[in-house]
Amino acid sequence: MKRLISPVVVILAALLLPAVAQAARLKIGLSLPTQREERWVKDKQVMEAEAKKFDVDLRVQVTDNDAGKQVAQCENLISQGIKVLILAPHDASSASVIIDKASKAGIKVISYDRLVTESPLDYYYLSFDNVKVGELQGEFITKKVPKGSYIVLAGSPTDNNAKLFREGAMKFIKPLADKGDIKVVMDQFVKDWQPSEAQKLCEQALTANQNKVDAVLAPNDGTAGGCIQALAAQGLAGKVPITGQDAELSGAIRIVQGTQSMTIFKDTRELGKRAVQMAVDIANGKAIDTKGQVVNNGKRDVPSVLLTPFTVTKENLDERLISSGYLTREKVYKK
Ligand code: BGC
């Protein structure tokens, strides 16, 4: 006679199976600096969608530009049993503590978009070629305004990218400044990349120079927006060329309207996807091929994957941002 499986066993299995499946789901941590800028909202959305595809349990924390909070949030993620941590640090050097803690727990870190500096430990860096971003900005603005008074703004001093963008841009601005063709009337970092802070700085520079400013190097669309408000208050918006970065909707609208001269397109959809794929590969013990590319963090060379940034102006905005589906025509050209 056939032995029947007891109904109790069947019920128990039905109850336990989802729990087993749950326990087996790969957990990945994601720590982001902010959600106040559109680009970081997109990064989060892309990574959440990609995690769903891979059936990954992505645990997300946002630090709101607070280095201490980021350490505490990452400790918490580590204690939740994540296998990999995708970390976009608010403060490059103090975030090395997070790498220490993750390493002790056997967790690999992917330094996302922004490099964690001063860590001797083993981790990956996934970003864009950020010196190139600055070069594109510097090349653009010096071509447009080869002579004149410049406001030079850099991003947050706690963000390694801000230094790289500045370094790239200065390759073009400094030789002309040394020659005396360009006069840098202001050269400042913008705390936490805040648009309101950029606006204040631009107001100060305009006042101090009786509005005689010919060009503005703004490191991203947020700070450009702040500065354009200061220019607009003096009737100068659209008259003074100004750079940007991130291809945010507001930046694209200003380009179309003529108050912002350019932006840099970094496809965060690609970056987000790569991050999750890399994290899954790391968790599965697969080797990550960085093709020998490295970026020095002050203590060691970090194996890096760097994607390509592109300049966007009124002329190629449709092709770069709209045809690629990054922004929609309706929103960019809204009346
Ligand atoms: C990013 C930029 C962003 C800035 C402010 C940088 O690290 O690379 O895309 O505009 O942070 O959030």
PDB file of N, CA, C and O in Angstrom, residues 14-49:
ATOM      1  N   ALA A  14       4.484  23.929   3.340  1.00  0.00           N
ATOM      2  CA  ALA A  14       3.915  25.128   2.700  1.00  0.00           C
ATOM      3  C   ALA A  14       4.241  26.368   3.509  1.00  0.00           C
ATOM      4  O   ALA A  14       4.491  27.441   2.960  1.00  0.00           O
ATOM      5  N   LEU A  15       4.258  26.186   4.830  1.00  0.00           N
ATOM      6  CA  LEU A  15       4.556  27.340   5.688  1.00  0.00           C
ATOM      7  C   LEU A  15       6.031  27.706   5.657  1.00  0.00           C
ATOM      8  O   LEU A  15       6.411  28.869   5.671  1.00  0.00           O
ATOM      9  N   LEU A  16       6.857  26.657   5.609  1.00  0.00           N
ATOM     10  CA  LEU A  16       8.305  26.903   5.711  1.00  0.00           C
ATOM     11  C   LEU A  16       8.956  27.335   4.408  1.00  0.00           C
ATOM     12  O   LEU A  16       9.894  28.110   4.415  1.00  0.00           O
ATOM     13  N   LEU A  17       8.436  26.833   3.278  1.00  0.00           N
ATOM     14  CA  LEU A  17       9.104  27.111   1.996  1.00  0.00           C
ATOM     15  C   LEU A  17       9.312  28.601   1.703  1.00  0.00           C
ATOM     16  O   LEU A  17      10.419  29.015   1.362  1.00  0.00           O
ATOM     17  N   PRO A  18       8.261  29.429   1.848  1.00  0.00           N
ATOM     18  CA  PRO A  18       8.500  30.861   1.575  1.00  0.00           C
ATOM     19  C   PRO A  18       9.581  31.440   2.470  1.00  0.00           C
ATOM     20  O   PRO A  18      10.373  32.269   2.047  1.00  0.00           O
ATOM     21  N   ALA A  19       9.637  30.947   3.709  1.00  0.00           N
ATOM     22  CA  ALA A  19      10.642  31.459   4.649  1.00  0.00           C
ATOM     23  C   ALA A  19      12.039  31.091   4.164  1.00  0.00           C
ATOM     24  O   ALA A  19      12.967  31.904   4.202  1.00  0.00           O
ATOM     25  N   VAL A  20      12.160  29.855   3.649  1.00  0.00           N
ATOM     26  CA  VAL A  20      13.477  29.406   3.157  1.00  0.00           C
ATOM     27  C   VAL A  20      13.869  30.264   1.949  1.00  0.00           C
ATOM     28  O   VAL A  20      14.980  30.777   1.849  1.00  0.00           O
ATOM     29  N   ALA A  21      12.877  30.451   1.042  1.00  0.00           N
ATOM     30  CA  ALA A  21      13.145  31.259  -0.151  1.00  0.00           C
ATOM     31  C   ALA A  21      13.552  32.664   0.248  1.00  0.00           C
ATOM     32  O   ALA A  21      14.483  33.245  -0.290  1.00  0.00           O
ATOM     33  N   GLN A  22      12.858  33.187   1.233  1.00  0.00           N
ATOM     34  CA  GLN A  22      13.140  34.540   1.732  1.00  0.00           C
ATOM     35  C   GLN A  22      14.582  34.621   2.233  1.00  0.00           C
ATOM     36  O   GLN A  22      15.323  35.526   1.887  1.00  0.00           O
ATOM     37  N   ALA A  23      14.961  33.624   3.032  1.00  0.00           N
ATOM     38  CA  ALA A  23      16.292  33.630   3.636  1.00  0.00           C
ATOM     39  C   ALA A  23      17.357  33.542   2.548  1.00  0.00           C
ATOM     40  O   ALA A  23      18.432  34.098   2.686  1.00  0.00           O
ATOM     41  N   ALA A  24      17.018  32.870   1.443  1.00  0.00           N
ATOM     42  CA  ALA A  24      18.019  32.662   0.401  1.00  0.00           C
ATOM     43  C   ALA A  24      18.155  33.880  -0.500  1.00  0.00           C
ATOM     44  O   ALA A  24      19.077  33.954  -1.292  1.00  0.00           O
ATOM     45  N   ARG A  25      17.225  34.819  -0.440  1.00  0.00           N
ATOM     46  CA  ARG A  25      17.303  35.986  -1.331  1.00  0.00           C
ATOM     47  C   ARG A  25      18.524  36.822  -0.984  1.00  0.00           C
ATOM     48  O   ARG A  25      18.774  37.108   0.182  1.00  0.00           O
ATOM     49  N   LEU A  26      19.253  37.185  -2.016  1.00  0.00           N
ATOM     50  CA  LEU A  26      20.473  37.966  -1.808  1.00  0.00           C
ATOM     51  C   LEU A  26      20.121  39.376  -1.308  1.00  0.00           C
ATOM     52  O   LEU A  26      19.302  40.061  -1.914  1.00  0.00           O
ATOM     53  N   LYS A  27      20.782  39.782  -0.230  1.00  0.00           N
ATOM     54  CA  LYS A  27      20.560  41.130   0.286  1.00  0.00           C
ATOM     55  C   LYS A  27      21.732  42.031  -0.103  1.00  0.00           C
ATOM     56  O   LYS A  27      22.889  41.709   0.141  1.00  0.00           O
ATOM     57  N   ILE A  28      21.388  43.167  -0.687  1.00  0.00           N
ATOM     58  CA  ILE A  28      22.405  44.160  -1.039  1.00  0.00           C
ATOM     59  C   ILE A  28      22.023  45.475  -0.370  1.00  0.00           C
ATOM     60  O   ILE A  28      20.842  45.841  -0.343  1.00  0.00           O
ATOM     61  N   GLY A  29      23.014  46.155   0.165  1.00  0.00           N
ATOM     62  CA  GLY A  29      22.748  47.452   0.801  1.00  0.00           C
ATOM     63  C   GLY A  29      23.047  48.584  -0.167  1.00  0.00           C
ATOM     64  O   GLY A  29      23.951  48.478  -1.005  1.00  0.00           O
ATOM     65  N   LEU A  30      22.276  49.648  -0.060  1.00  0.00           N
ATOM     66  CA  LEU A  30      22.527  50.835  -0.882  1.00  0.00           C
ATOM     67  C   LEU A  30      22.451  52.059   0.022  1.00  0.00           C
ATOM     68  O   LEU A  30      21.445  52.285   0.692  1.00  0.00           O
ATOM     69  N   SER A  31      23.541  52.813   0.061  1.00  0.00           N
ATOM     70  CA  SER A  31      23.575  54.016   0.891  1.00  0.00           C
ATOM     71  C   SER A  31      23.813  55.226  -0.004  1.00  0.00           C
ATOM     72  O   SER A  31      24.843  55.336  -0.657  1.00  0.00           O
ATOM     73  N   LEU A  32      22.818  56.107  -0.047  1.00  0.00           N
ATOM     74  CA  LEU A  32      22.887  57.282  -0.924  1.00  0.00           C
ATOM     75  C   LEU A  32      23.013  58.567  -0.110  1.00  0.00           C
ATOM     76  O   LEU A  32      22.476  58.657   1.001  1.00  0.00           O
ATOM     77  N   PRO A  33      23.689  59.584  -0.691  1.00  0.00           N
ATOM     78  CA  PRO A  33      23.901  60.821   0.067  1.00  0.00           C
ATOM     79  C   PRO A  33      22.653  61.685   0.206  1.00  0.00           C
ATOM     80  O   PRO A  33      22.493  62.384   1.199  1.00  0.00           O
ATOM     81  N   THR A  34      21.783  61.651  -0.796  1.00  0.00           N
ATOM     82  CA  THR A  34      20.642  62.580  -0.783  1.00  0.00           C
ATOM     83  C   THR A  34      19.588  62.125  -1.783  1.00  0.00           C
ATOM     84  O   THR A  34      19.869  61.298  -2.661  1.00  0.00           O
ATOM     85  N   GLN A  35      18.401  62.653  -1.611  1.00  0.00           N
ATOM     86  CA  GLN A  35      17.359  62.493  -2.628  1.00  0.00           C
ATOM     87  C   GLN A  35      16.856  63.869  -3.039  1.00  0.00           C
ATOM     88  O   GLN A  35      15.807  64.015  -3.635  1.00  0.00           O
ATOM     89  N   ARG A  36      17.614  64.900  -2.671  1.00  0.00           N
ATOM     90  CA  ARG A  36      17.162  66.253  -2.995  1.00  0.00           C
ATOM     91  C   ARG A  36      17.472  66.654  -4.416  1.00  0.00           C
ATOM     92  O   ARG A  36      16.968  67.641  -4.900  1.00  0.00           O
ATOM     93  N   GLU A  37      18.394  65.921  -5.040  1.00  0.00           N
ATOM     94  CA  GLU A  37      18.705  66.215  -6.438  1.00  0.00           C
ATOM     95  C   GLU A  37      18.135  65.099  -7.297  1.00  0.00           C
ATOM     96  O   GLU A  37      18.225  63.925  -6.945  1.00  0.00           O
ATOM     97  N   GLU A  38      17.599  65.533  -8.449  1.00  0.00           N
ATOM     98  CA  GLU A  38      16.930  64.600  -9.354  1.00  0.00           C
ATOM     99  C   GLU A  38      17.809  63.401  -9.732  1.00  0.00           C
ATOM    100  O   GLU A  38      17.336  62.295  -9.840  1.00  0.00           O
ATOM    101  N   ARG A  39      19.115  63.675  -9.912  1.00  0.00           N
ATOM    102  CA  ARG A  39      19.939  62.578 -10.391  1.00  0.00           C
ATOM    103  C   ARG A  39      19.973  61.414  -9.401  1.00  0.00           C
ATOM    104  O   ARG A  39      19.904  60.245  -9.802  1.00  0.00           O
ATOM    105  N   TRP A  40      20.006  61.729  -8.103  1.00  0.00           N
ATOM    106  CA  TRP A  40      20.073  60.666  -7.096  1.00  0.00           C
ATOM    107  C   TRP A  40      18.731  59.944  -6.957  1.00  0.00           C
ATOM    108  O   TRP A  40      18.673  58.798  -6.529  1.00  0.00           O
ATOM    109  N   VAL A  41      17.670  60.639  -7.303  1.00  0.00           N
ATOM    110  CA  VAL A  41      16.350  59.994  -7.314  1.00  0.00           C
ATOM    111  C   VAL A  41      16.342  58.944  -8.435  1.00  0.00           C
ATOM    112  O   VAL A  41      15.896  57.813  -8.245  1.00  0.00           O
ATOM    113  N   LYS A  42      16.904  59.349  -9.576  1.00  0.00           N
ATOM    114  CA  LYS A  42      16.961  58.410 -10.715  1.00  0.00           C
ATOM    115  C   LYS A  42      17.847  57.210 -10.400  1.00  0.00           C
ATOM    116  O   LYS A  42      17.505  56.081 -10.720  1.00  0.00           O
ATOM    117  N   ASP A  43      18.999  57.478  -9.785  1.00  0.00           N
ATOM    118  CA  ASP A  43      19.915  56.376  -9.431  1.00  0.00           C
ATOM    119  C   ASP A  43      19.151  55.335  -8.592  1.00  0.00           C
ATOM    120  O   ASP A  43      19.238  54.131  -8.829  1.00  0.00           O
ATOM    121  N   LYS A  44      18.406  55.840  -7.616  1.00  0.00           N
ATOM    122  CA  LYS A  44      17.696  54.943  -6.694  1.00  0.00           C
ATOM    123  C   LYS A  44      16.631  54.138  -7.450  1.00  0.00           C
ATOM    124  O   LYS A  44      16.550  52.919  -7.298  1.00  0.00           O
ATOM    125  N   GLN A  45      15.880  54.836  -8.295  1.00  0.00           N
ATOM    126  CA  GLN A  45      14.821  54.146  -9.041  1.00  0.00           C
ATOM    127  C   GLN A  45      15.394  53.042  -9.934  1.00  0.00           C
ATOM    128  O   GLN A  45      14.875  51.935  -9.969  1.00  0.00           O
ATOM    129  N   VAL A  46      16.484  53.368 -10.624  1.00  0.00           N
ATOM    130  CA  VAL A  46      17.078  52.379 -11.535  1.00  0.00           C
ATOM    131  C   VAL A  46      17.567  51.159 -10.752  1.00  0.00           C
ATOM    132  O   VAL A  46      17.323  50.016 -11.143  1.00  0.00           O
ATOM    133  N   MET A  47      18.237  51.422  -9.630  1.00  0.00           N
ATOM    134  CA  MET A  47      18.782  50.291  -8.867  1.00  0.00           C
ATOM    135  C   MET A  47      17.665  49.435  -8.273  1.00  0.00           C
ATOM    136  O   MET A  47      17.767  48.214  -8.226  1.00  0.00           O
ATOM    137  N   GLU A  48      16.581  50.088  -7.852  1.00  0.00           N
ATOM    138  CA  GLU A  48      15.450  49.316  -7.319  1.00  0.00           C
ATOM    139  C   GLU A  48      14.840  48.431  -8.411  1.00  0.00           C
ATOM    140  O   GLU A  48      14.524  47.263  -8.166  1.00  0.00           O
ATOM    141  N   ALA A  49      14.717  48.996  -9.617  1.00  0.00           N
ATOM    142  CA  ALA A  49      14.131  48.219 -10.722  1.00  0.00           C
ATOM    143  C   ALA A  49      15.048  47.052 -11.103  1.00  0.00           C
ATOM    144  O   ALA A  49      14.592  45.933 -11.336  1.00  0.00           O
TER     145      ALA A  49
END
